[in-house]
Amino acid sequence: MPGTRGAAAIGAAAVLALTAGCGMLGLGEDAEKSDADRLVEMLNESNRVDSELAAAEFRIVEQCLEAAGYTVHEPWMMQAYEPEVQDSLTSYYPHEAFLVGADEAAEYGFGQWANSPDGWEDPAAEDYYAAEEEEYEEEGTWEEPDTTEWDALAPEDQYGWYVAYQGQEYAEWQYGTAQDYADMMSGEGEWSEEGVDESAEEGEEEVDDGSIDVGEDDMDEEPKPGGCQLEMIEALYGEPELVEETYEGEGGSEESYSYWSYRPENPSWADETMWEDIEAAYGAKMADLQGELVDCITGKGYEGWEFDEYNSLPVYEFFNALYYQDASEEEQDMMLGDSDAVIPPLPEDAGDSYEDWKAYEIQTAVDFDACGEEVGYVDASEKAYEEVHVEAYAAIEQDVYAWQEEMNDAISKAQELLDA
C-alpha cells in the first residue's frame, strides 16, 4: 500500500469540505449515505481527479511540443479518457463463473463449447458471441482516436516527435534509430513478414538488412523519460523514480522488472496484497455455503469438484480438458497451459463427441444453477463480496482522501503552468 497513511492525519470530514467544489459530498449528505455509497462516491471522485490530471499532463506536454514546432501529435499517446463511473464497489462476483443463471445455463451452458475446436464451426456460436458482445457494449463504449493527420506525416517527422516527447534515449530504446523507424514503417524492418525465415530453428530469426532485431532477451532496461515528458514531470512532481518490482517466474524463481514512476499512485488501485485479503475474507464468509454447494452437485452426480483459491469452481479448466482431450499436444498446451487447478476426472457419461460434450456442459450448468438456488448461494455471495470490499476500501479511505487533495494541488499547479 502506498505510504500515504502518514499524510492522512486530516480527517475525512475536513478533506470532504476542502474538496466539495470538486464534486465531493458535503458532511450532511455524507452522514445519510451507507458506507458502500460513500465509498463508491470516493472511487468516482478519484476517477474524475485522475482523468482531469492526465488531461492536464497531456496539455502541458503538447504545449511544450508545439513550442518546439510539433503541432501534430501522436493520437494514441495523447488520448484523453472519460473517467469511469462506478455504481458499486465490485464489478463482478466470484460465483458468476460457475452460476450463470437459469436461462443462460439452459441456452449456452458455461459457453465453453463455443471455444472448442468443433464449437468454432457450430452456427450457434455466432448467437453466443453476439450475445456476449452486446453485453460488453452495454457496459461501455470506447472510440479509437483519429490518426489521419499523424499518418500523413513522414516517418522522420514522426520519429522527431517521439524524440521531442520522451527524449533521444527513450526513442531509440523503443524504436531504434530514425532509419530503423523509417524502415519499420515502410515494411522493411522488424514487422516485415519477409524479414522472418520460417525455416530457421525455433527461437532464431533471420532478418533482412535494415531490419531491427530487438528480441526479448536484447531489450535493455527502460531509460529515464526525457524531452517534454520529463519537463512536465519535473514541473508537477519533481524527479521521476525508478521502481523495481519482483514476481515469481517459471520454476518458482524470482524475476524482476523496473519502470519509471512519477505521479503518486492512487491508493484505491489495490495492490496484490489487498486483493488477496479480500478473497481470503470472502472465502471465510462463504466456506459453509461452498461446502453445501459441493454436497449438492455431488448428489447430482458431479463428483470431485472443489473450490480453488479464487473461490470459484474450475469450470473453464474442466471443459477445456473435456473438449481438447483428443486435440494435439500443442493445442492442449495452448488452451490448458500450466494451470494448477484441480479438476475432476473426465466422466464417462460425458460422451465421446462434440455434441455429447456440449449437451453435458449445458446440463452441468443447469444442475449447478439449481444447486445454487437450493442453497441460496448467489444472494449470500453478493452480500459477502460487497461486505469485504467495504471493509477493504474503508481501511484506506483516509489515504484516498489525502491522495485526492494532493492531486487537486497538482491540477491547480498544472493550470498555472498552462496559463503562464
C-alpha positions as CSV (number, residue, x, y, z in Angstrom):
1,M,0.0,0.0,0.0
2,P,1.4,3.4,-0.9
3,G,2.9,5.2,2.0
4,T,0.4,8.0,2.3
5,R,-1.2,6.9,5.6
6,G,1.1,9.3,7.5
7,A,-0.1,12.2,5.4
8,A,-3.7,11.3,6.1
9,A,-4.0,12.7,9.6
10,I,-6.5,15.1,8.2
11,G,-9.9,13.7,8.8
12,A,-12.3,12.6,6.1
13,A,-14.8,15.3,7.0
14,A,-12.1,18.0,6.6
15,V,-11.0,16.7,3.3
16,L,-14.5,16.4,2.1
17,A,-15.1,20.0,3.0
18,L,-11.9,21.1,1.2
19,T,-12.8,19.2,-2.0
20,A,-16.5,19.9,-2.0
21,G,-16.1,22.2,-5.1
22,C,-14.6,19.2,-7.0
23,G,-17.7,17.0,-6.6
24,M,-17.2,15.6,-3.2
25,L,-20.1,15.2,-0.8
26,G,-20.9,17.6,2.0
27,L,-20.9,16.5,5.6
28,G,-24.7,16.4,5.9
29,E,-25.2,14.4,2.7
30,D,-22.4,12.0,3.6
31,A,-23.8,11.2,7.0
32,E,-27.0,10.0,5.4
33,K,-25.3,7.6,3.0
34,S,-24.4,4.0,3.6
35,D,-20.7,3.0,3.9
36,A,-20.9,1.4,0.4
37,D,-22.4,4.5,-1.2
38,R,-19.9,6.8,0.4
39,L,-17.0,4.7,-0.8
40,V,-18.4,4.5,-4.3
41,E,-18.6,8.3,-4.3
42,M,-14.9,8.3,-3.2
43,L,-13.9,6.0,-6.0
44,N,-15.8,8.0,-8.6
45,E,-14.1,11.2,-7.3
46,S,-10.7,9.5,-7.6
47,N,-11.5,8.5,-11.2
48,R,-12.5,12.1,-12.0
49,V,-9.4,13.5,-10.4
50,D,-7.2,11.0,-12.2
51,S,-8.8,11.8,-15.6
52,E,-8.5,15.5,-15.1
53,L,-4.9,15.3,-14.1
54,A,-4.0,13.1,-17.0
55,A,-5.6,15.6,-19.4
56,A,-3.6,18.4,-17.8
57,E,-0.4,16.5,-18.2
58,F,-1.1,15.9,-21.9
59,R,-1.8,19.7,-22.4
60,I,1.5,20.6,-20.8
61,V,3.4,18.2,-22.9
62,E,1.5,19.3,-26.1
63,Q,2.3,23.0,-25.2
64,C,6.0,22.0,-24.9
65,L,6.0,20.1,-28.2
66,E,4.2,22.9,-30.1
67,A,6.8,25.3,-28.8
68,A,9.4,23.0,-30.5
69,G,7.5,23.1,-33.7
70,Y,5.5,19.9,-33.5
71,T,1.8,20.8,-34.0
72,V,0.5,17.3,-35.0
73,H,0.5,14.8,-32.1
74,E,0.6,11.0,-31.9
75,P,-3.1,10.4,-31.0
76,W,-2.6,7.2,-29.1
77,M,0.0,8.8,-26.8
78,M,-2.1,11.9,-26.2
79,Q,-5.5,10.4,-25.9
80,A,-7.7,11.7,-23.1
81,Y,-10.2,9.5,-21.5
82,E,-13.5,9.8,-19.8
83,P,-13.5,8.9,-16.1
84,E,-15.1,5.6,-15.3
85,V,-18.4,6.0,-13.3
86,Q,-18.9,3.1,-10.9
87,D,-22.2,2.3,-9.2
88,S,-20.8,-0.4,-7.0
89,L,-17.5,-1.3,-5.2
90,T,-17.5,-4.6,-7.2
91,S,-17.5,-5.2,-11.0
92,Y,-18.2,-8.9,-10.7
93,Y,-18.8,-11.7,-8.2
94,P,-16.8,-14.9,-8.0
95,H,-19.8,-17.1,-8.4
96,E,-20.6,-15.7,-11.9
97,A,-18.0,-18.1,-13.4
98,F,-20.0,-21.2,-12.3
99,L,-23.5,-20.0,-11.6
100,V,-24.5,-18.2,-14.8
101,G,-28.3,-18.0,-14.2
102,A,-31.0,-20.5,-15.2
103,D,-31.8,-19.0,-18.6
104,E,-28.2,-18.7,-19.8
105,A,-27.4,-22.1,-18.4
106,A,-30.2,-23.7,-20.4
107,E,-29.2,-22.0,-23.6
108,Y,-25.5,-21.7,-23.6
109,G,-24.2,-23.7,-20.6
110,F,-20.9,-22.0,-19.5
111,G,-20.2,-21.0,-23.1
112,Q,-17.0,-23.2,-23.2
113,W,-18.3,-25.2,-26.2
114,A,-18.0,-22.1,-28.3
115,N,-14.3,-22.0,-27.6
116,S,-13.7,-25.6,-28.6
117,P,-12.3,-26.8,-32.0
118,D,-15.7,-28.1,-33.1
119,G,-17.5,-25.2,-31.5
120,W,-15.9,-22.7,-33.8
121,E,-17.8,-24.3,-36.6
122,D,-21.1,-24.5,-34.7
123,P,-23.6,-22.0,-36.1
124,A,-24.9,-21.5,-32.6
125,A,-21.6,-20.0,-31.6
126,E,-22.4,-16.8,-33.6
127,D,-25.5,-16.2,-31.5
128,Y,-23.5,-16.8,-28.3
129,Y,-20.7,-14.4,-29.3
130,A,-23.3,-11.8,-30.4
131,A,-25.0,-12.0,-27.0
132,E,-21.6,-11.7,-25.3
133,E,-20.6,-8.7,-27.5
134,E,-24.0,-7.0,-26.8
135,E,-23.5,-7.3,-23.1
136,Y,-19.9,-5.9,-23.4
137,E,-21.1,-3.0,-25.5
138,E,-23.8,-2.2,-22.8
139,E,-21.0,-1.9,-20.2
140,G,-19.3,0.9,-22.1
141,T,-18.0,2.1,-25.4
142,W,-14.6,3.3,-26.4
143,E,-13.7,5.1,-29.7
144,E,-10.4,4.9,-31.4
145,P,-8.6,8.2,-32.0
146,D,-8.5,9.8,-35.4
147,T,-5.0,9.2,-36.8
148,T,-5.4,10.8,-40.2
149,E,-3.1,13.8,-39.6
150,W,-0.4,11.7,-37.8
151,D,-0.4,9.1,-40.5
152,A,0.1,11.8,-43.1
153,L,3.5,12.8,-41.5
154,A,6.7,11.5,-42.9
155,P,8.4,8.8,-40.8
156,E,11.3,11.2,-39.9
157,D,8.8,13.8,-38.6
158,Q,7.0,11.1,-36.5
159,Y,10.4,9.9,-35.1
160,G,11.3,13.5,-34.4
161,W,8.1,13.9,-32.4
162,Y,8.9,10.8,-30.3
163,V,12.4,12.3,-29.6
164,A,10.9,15.6,-28.6
165,Y,8.2,13.9,-26.5
166,Q,10.4,11.5,-24.4
167,G,14.0,12.1,-25.4
168,Q,16.5,10.6,-27.8
169,E,17.5,7.7,-25.5
170,Y,13.9,6.7,-24.9
171,A,13.0,6.9,-28.6
172,E,16.0,4.7,-29.5
173,W,15.1,2.2,-26.8
174,Q,11.5,2.0,-28.1
175,Y,12.0,2.3,-31.9
176,G,15.7,2.1,-32.7
177,T,17.4,4.8,-34.8
178,A,15.5,7.2,-37.1
179,Q,16.4,4.9,-40.0
180,D,15.2,1.8,-38.2
181,Y,11.9,3.5,-37.6
182,A,11.6,4.6,-41.2
183,D,12.4,1.0,-42.4
184,M,9.8,-0.4,-39.9
185,M,7.1,2.0,-41.1
186,S,7.8,1.1,-44.8
187,G,7.5,-2.6,-44.1
188,E,11.2,-3.4,-44.5
189,G,12.1,-3.6,-40.8
190,E,11.2,-5.8,-37.8
191,W,7.5,-6.0,-38.6
192,S,8.1,-7.2,-42.2
193,E,6.9,-10.7,-42.9
194,E,9.7,-11.1,-45.4
195,G,12.2,-10.4,-42.6
196,V,11.5,-13.8,-40.9
197,D,12.9,-17.0,-42.2
198,E,10.3,-19.7,-41.2
199,S,12.9,-22.4,-41.9
200,A,15.2,-21.1,-39.1
201,E,15.5,-23.1,-36.0
202,E,13.0,-22.4,-33.2
203,G,14.0,-19.3,-31.2
204,E,16.1,-17.9,-34.0
205,E,15.2,-15.2,-36.6
206,E,16.9,-14.2,-39.8
207,V,16.1,-10.7,-40.8
208,D,16.8,-8.7,-44.0
209,D,19.3,-5.9,-44.0
210,G,17.9,-2.8,-42.4
211,S,15.6,-4.6,-40.0
212,I,15.6,-4.3,-36.2
213,D,16.4,-7.3,-34.1
214,V,15.1,-6.4,-30.7
215,G,14.3,-9.8,-29.3
216,E,13.0,-10.1,-25.7
217,D,16.5,-11.0,-24.5
218,D,18.0,-8.0,-26.1
219,M,15.7,-5.5,-24.5
220,D,17.5,-3.1,-22.2
221,E,16.2,-1.6,-19.1
222,E,13.7,1.2,-19.7
223,P,15.6,4.5,-19.8
224,K,14.6,7.6,-17.9
225,P,12.0,9.7,-19.7
226,G,13.3,12.8,-21.3
227,G,12.1,15.6,-23.6
228,C,8.8,17.3,-23.0
229,Q,7.5,14.5,-20.8
230,L,10.4,14.9,-18.4
231,E,9.8,18.7,-18.3
232,M,6.1,18.1,-17.4
233,I,7.1,15.5,-14.7
234,E,9.7,17.8,-13.1
235,A,7.3,20.8,-13.1
236,L,4.4,18.9,-11.4
237,Y,6.1,16.2,-9.3
238,G,9.8,16.5,-9.2
239,E,12.3,13.8,-10.3
240,P,10.8,10.5,-11.6
241,E,11.7,7.4,-9.6
242,L,12.9,4.1,-10.9
243,V,10.8,1.4,-9.3
244,E,11.7,-2.3,-9.3
245,E,9.0,-5.0,-8.9
246,T,9.6,-8.7,-8.3
247,Y,7.4,-11.6,-9.2
248,E,7.5,-15.4,-9.3
249,G,8.8,-16.7,-12.6
250,E,9.0,-20.2,-14.1
251,G,10.0,-22.9,-11.7
252,G,9.4,-20.6,-8.7
253,S,12.4,-18.4,-9.5
254,E,12.2,-14.8,-8.5
255,E,12.1,-12.4,-11.5
256,S,12.0,-8.6,-11.6
257,Y,11.2,-5.7,-13.8
258,S,11.6,-2.0,-13.4
259,Y,9.7,1.1,-14.6
260,W,9.8,4.9,-14.0
261,S,7.1,6.3,-11.8
262,Y,6.4,10.0,-11.2
263,R,2.8,10.5,-10.2
264,P,1.8,9.3,-6.6
265,E,-0.3,6.2,-7.0
266,N,-4.0,6.2,-6.2
267,P,-4.3,4.1,-3.0
268,S,-7.6,2.7,-4.2
269,W,-5.8,0.9,-7.1
270,A,-5.5,-2.0,-4.8
271,D,-2.2,-3.9,-4.7
272,E,-1.9,-7.7,-4.8
273,T,-2.0,-8.0,-1.0
274,M,-5.3,-6.1,-0.7
275,W,-6.9,-8.4,-3.3
276,E,-5.6,-11.5,-1.6
277,D,-7.1,-10.2,1.7
278,I,-10.4,-9.6,0.0
279,E,-10.5,-13.1,-1.5
280,A,-9.5,-14.7,1.9
281,A,-12.1,-12.7,3.8
282,Y,-14.8,-13.6,1.2
283,G,-13.8,-17.3,1.3
284,A,-14.1,-17.4,5.1
285,K,-17.6,-15.9,4.9
286,M,-18.6,-18.4,2.2
287,A,-16.9,-21.5,3.5
288,D,-20.1,-23.2,4.8
289,L,-22.1,-22.5,1.7
290,Q,-19.3,-23.6,-0.5
291,G,-19.4,-26.9,1.3
292,E,-23.2,-27.1,0.9
293,L,-23.0,-26.3,-2.8
294,V,-20.3,-29.1,-3.4
295,D,-22.5,-31.5,-1.5
296,C,-25.5,-30.6,-3.7
297,I,-23.7,-31.0,-7.0
298,T,-22.1,-34.2,-5.8
299,G,-25.6,-35.5,-5.0
300,K,-26.5,-34.8,-8.7
301,G,-23.5,-37.0,-9.9
302,Y,-20.8,-34.4,-10.2
303,E,-18.0,-35.8,-8.1
304,G,-14.6,-34.4,-7.5
305,W,-15.4,-30.7,-7.7
306,E,-13.7,-28.4,-5.2
307,F,-13.3,-24.6,-4.9
308,D,-10.0,-23.1,-5.9
309,E,-8.0,-20.3,-4.3
310,Y,-10.2,-17.7,-6.1
311,N,-13.4,-19.1,-4.5
312,S,-14.5,-20.5,-7.8
313,L,-15.2,-23.9,-9.3
314,P,-12.8,-24.5,-12.2
315,V,-15.4,-24.9,-15.0
316,Y,-13.1,-23.3,-17.6
317,E,-10.3,-25.7,-17.0
318,F,-12.5,-28.7,-16.7
319,F,-14.4,-28.1,-20.0
320,N,-11.2,-27.2,-21.8
321,A,-9.8,-30.6,-20.8
322,L,-13.0,-32.2,-22.0
323,Y,-13.2,-30.5,-25.4
324,Y,-9.4,-30.8,-26.1
325,Q,-8.9,-34.3,-24.9
326,D,-8.4,-35.5,-28.5
327,A,-6.5,-32.5,-29.7
328,S,-2.8,-32.3,-30.4
329,E,-0.4,-31.8,-27.6
330,E,0.4,-28.3,-28.9
331,E,-3.3,-27.3,-28.8
332,Q,-3.7,-28.8,-25.3
333,D,-0.7,-26.8,-24.1
334,M,-2.1,-23.6,-25.7
335,M,-5.6,-24.0,-24.2
336,L,-4.8,-25.7,-20.8
337,G,-1.4,-24.0,-20.2
338,D,0.3,-24.7,-16.9
339,S,-2.9,-24.2,-14.8
340,D,-2.6,-25.9,-11.4
341,A,-6.4,-26.0,-10.9
342,V,-7.6,-29.3,-9.5
343,I,-10.3,-30.7,-11.8
344,P,-12.4,-33.8,-11.6
345,P,-11.6,-36.8,-13.8
346,L,-13.5,-36.6,-17.1
347,P,-16.6,-38.7,-16.6
348,E,-17.6,-41.5,-19.0
349,D,-21.2,-40.2,-19.1
350,A,-20.0,-37.0,-20.8
351,G,-19.9,-38.9,-24.1
352,D,-17.3,-39.1,-26.8
353,S,-18.3,-36.5,-29.4
354,Y,-18.7,-32.7,-29.5
355,E,-22.4,-32.9,-29.4
356,D,-22.3,-35.1,-26.3
357,W,-19.8,-32.8,-24.6
358,K,-21.9,-29.7,-25.4
359,A,-25.0,-31.4,-24.0
360,Y,-23.1,-32.4,-20.9
361,E,-21.9,-28.9,-20.4
362,I,-25.3,-27.4,-20.7
363,Q,-26.8,-30.0,-18.3
364,T,-23.9,-29.3,-15.8
365,A,-24.6,-25.6,-15.9
366,V,-28.3,-26.2,-15.3
367,D,-27.7,-28.5,-12.4
368,F,-25.1,-26.2,-10.8
369,D,-27.5,-23.3,-11.1
370,A,-30.3,-25.4,-9.5
371,C,-27.9,-26.2,-6.6
372,G,-27.1,-22.5,-6.3
373,E,-30.8,-21.7,-5.9
374,E,-31.3,-24.5,-3.4
375,V,-28.6,-23.4,-1.0
376,G,-29.1,-19.6,-1.6
377,Y,-25.6,-19.1,-2.9
378,V,-26.0,-16.1,-5.2
379,D,-27.6,-13.8,-2.6
380,A,-25.1,-14.8,0.1
381,S,-22.2,-14.4,-2.3
382,E,-23.1,-10.9,-3.4
383,K,-23.7,-9.8,0.2
384,A,-20.4,-11.3,1.4
385,Y,-18.4,-9.9,-1.5
386,E,-19.8,-6.4,-1.0
387,E,-19.1,-6.5,2.7
388,V,-15.4,-7.5,2.3
389,H,-15.0,-4.7,-0.3
390,V,-16.5,-2.2,2.1
391,E,-14.1,-3.3,4.8
392,A,-11.1,-3.1,2.4
393,Y,-11.8,0.3,1.0
394,A,-12.8,1.8,4.4
395,A,-9.4,0.8,5.6
396,I,-7.7,3.0,3.0
397,E,-10.3,5.7,2.9
398,Q,-8.2,8.4,4.7
399,D,-5.3,7.6,2.3
400,V,-7.5,8.1,-0.7
401,Y,-8.8,11.4,0.5
402,A,-5.3,12.6,1.2
403,W,-4.3,11.5,-2.3
404,Q,-7.2,13.4,-3.9
405,E,-6.1,16.5,-2.1
406,E,-2.5,16.1,-3.3
407,M,-3.7,15.5,-6.9
408,N,-6.0,18.5,-6.8
409,D,-3.0,20.6,-5.8
410,A,-1.2,19.2,-8.9
411,I,-4.1,20.1,-11.1
412,S,-4.0,23.7,-9.8
413,K,-0.3,23.8,-10.5
414,A,-0.8,22.4,-14.0
415,Q,-3.4,25.1,-14.7
416,E,-0.9,27.8,-13.5
417,L,1.7,26.4,-15.9
418,L,-0.8,26.4,-18.8
419,D,-1.9,29.9,-18.1
420,A,1.6,31.3,-17.8
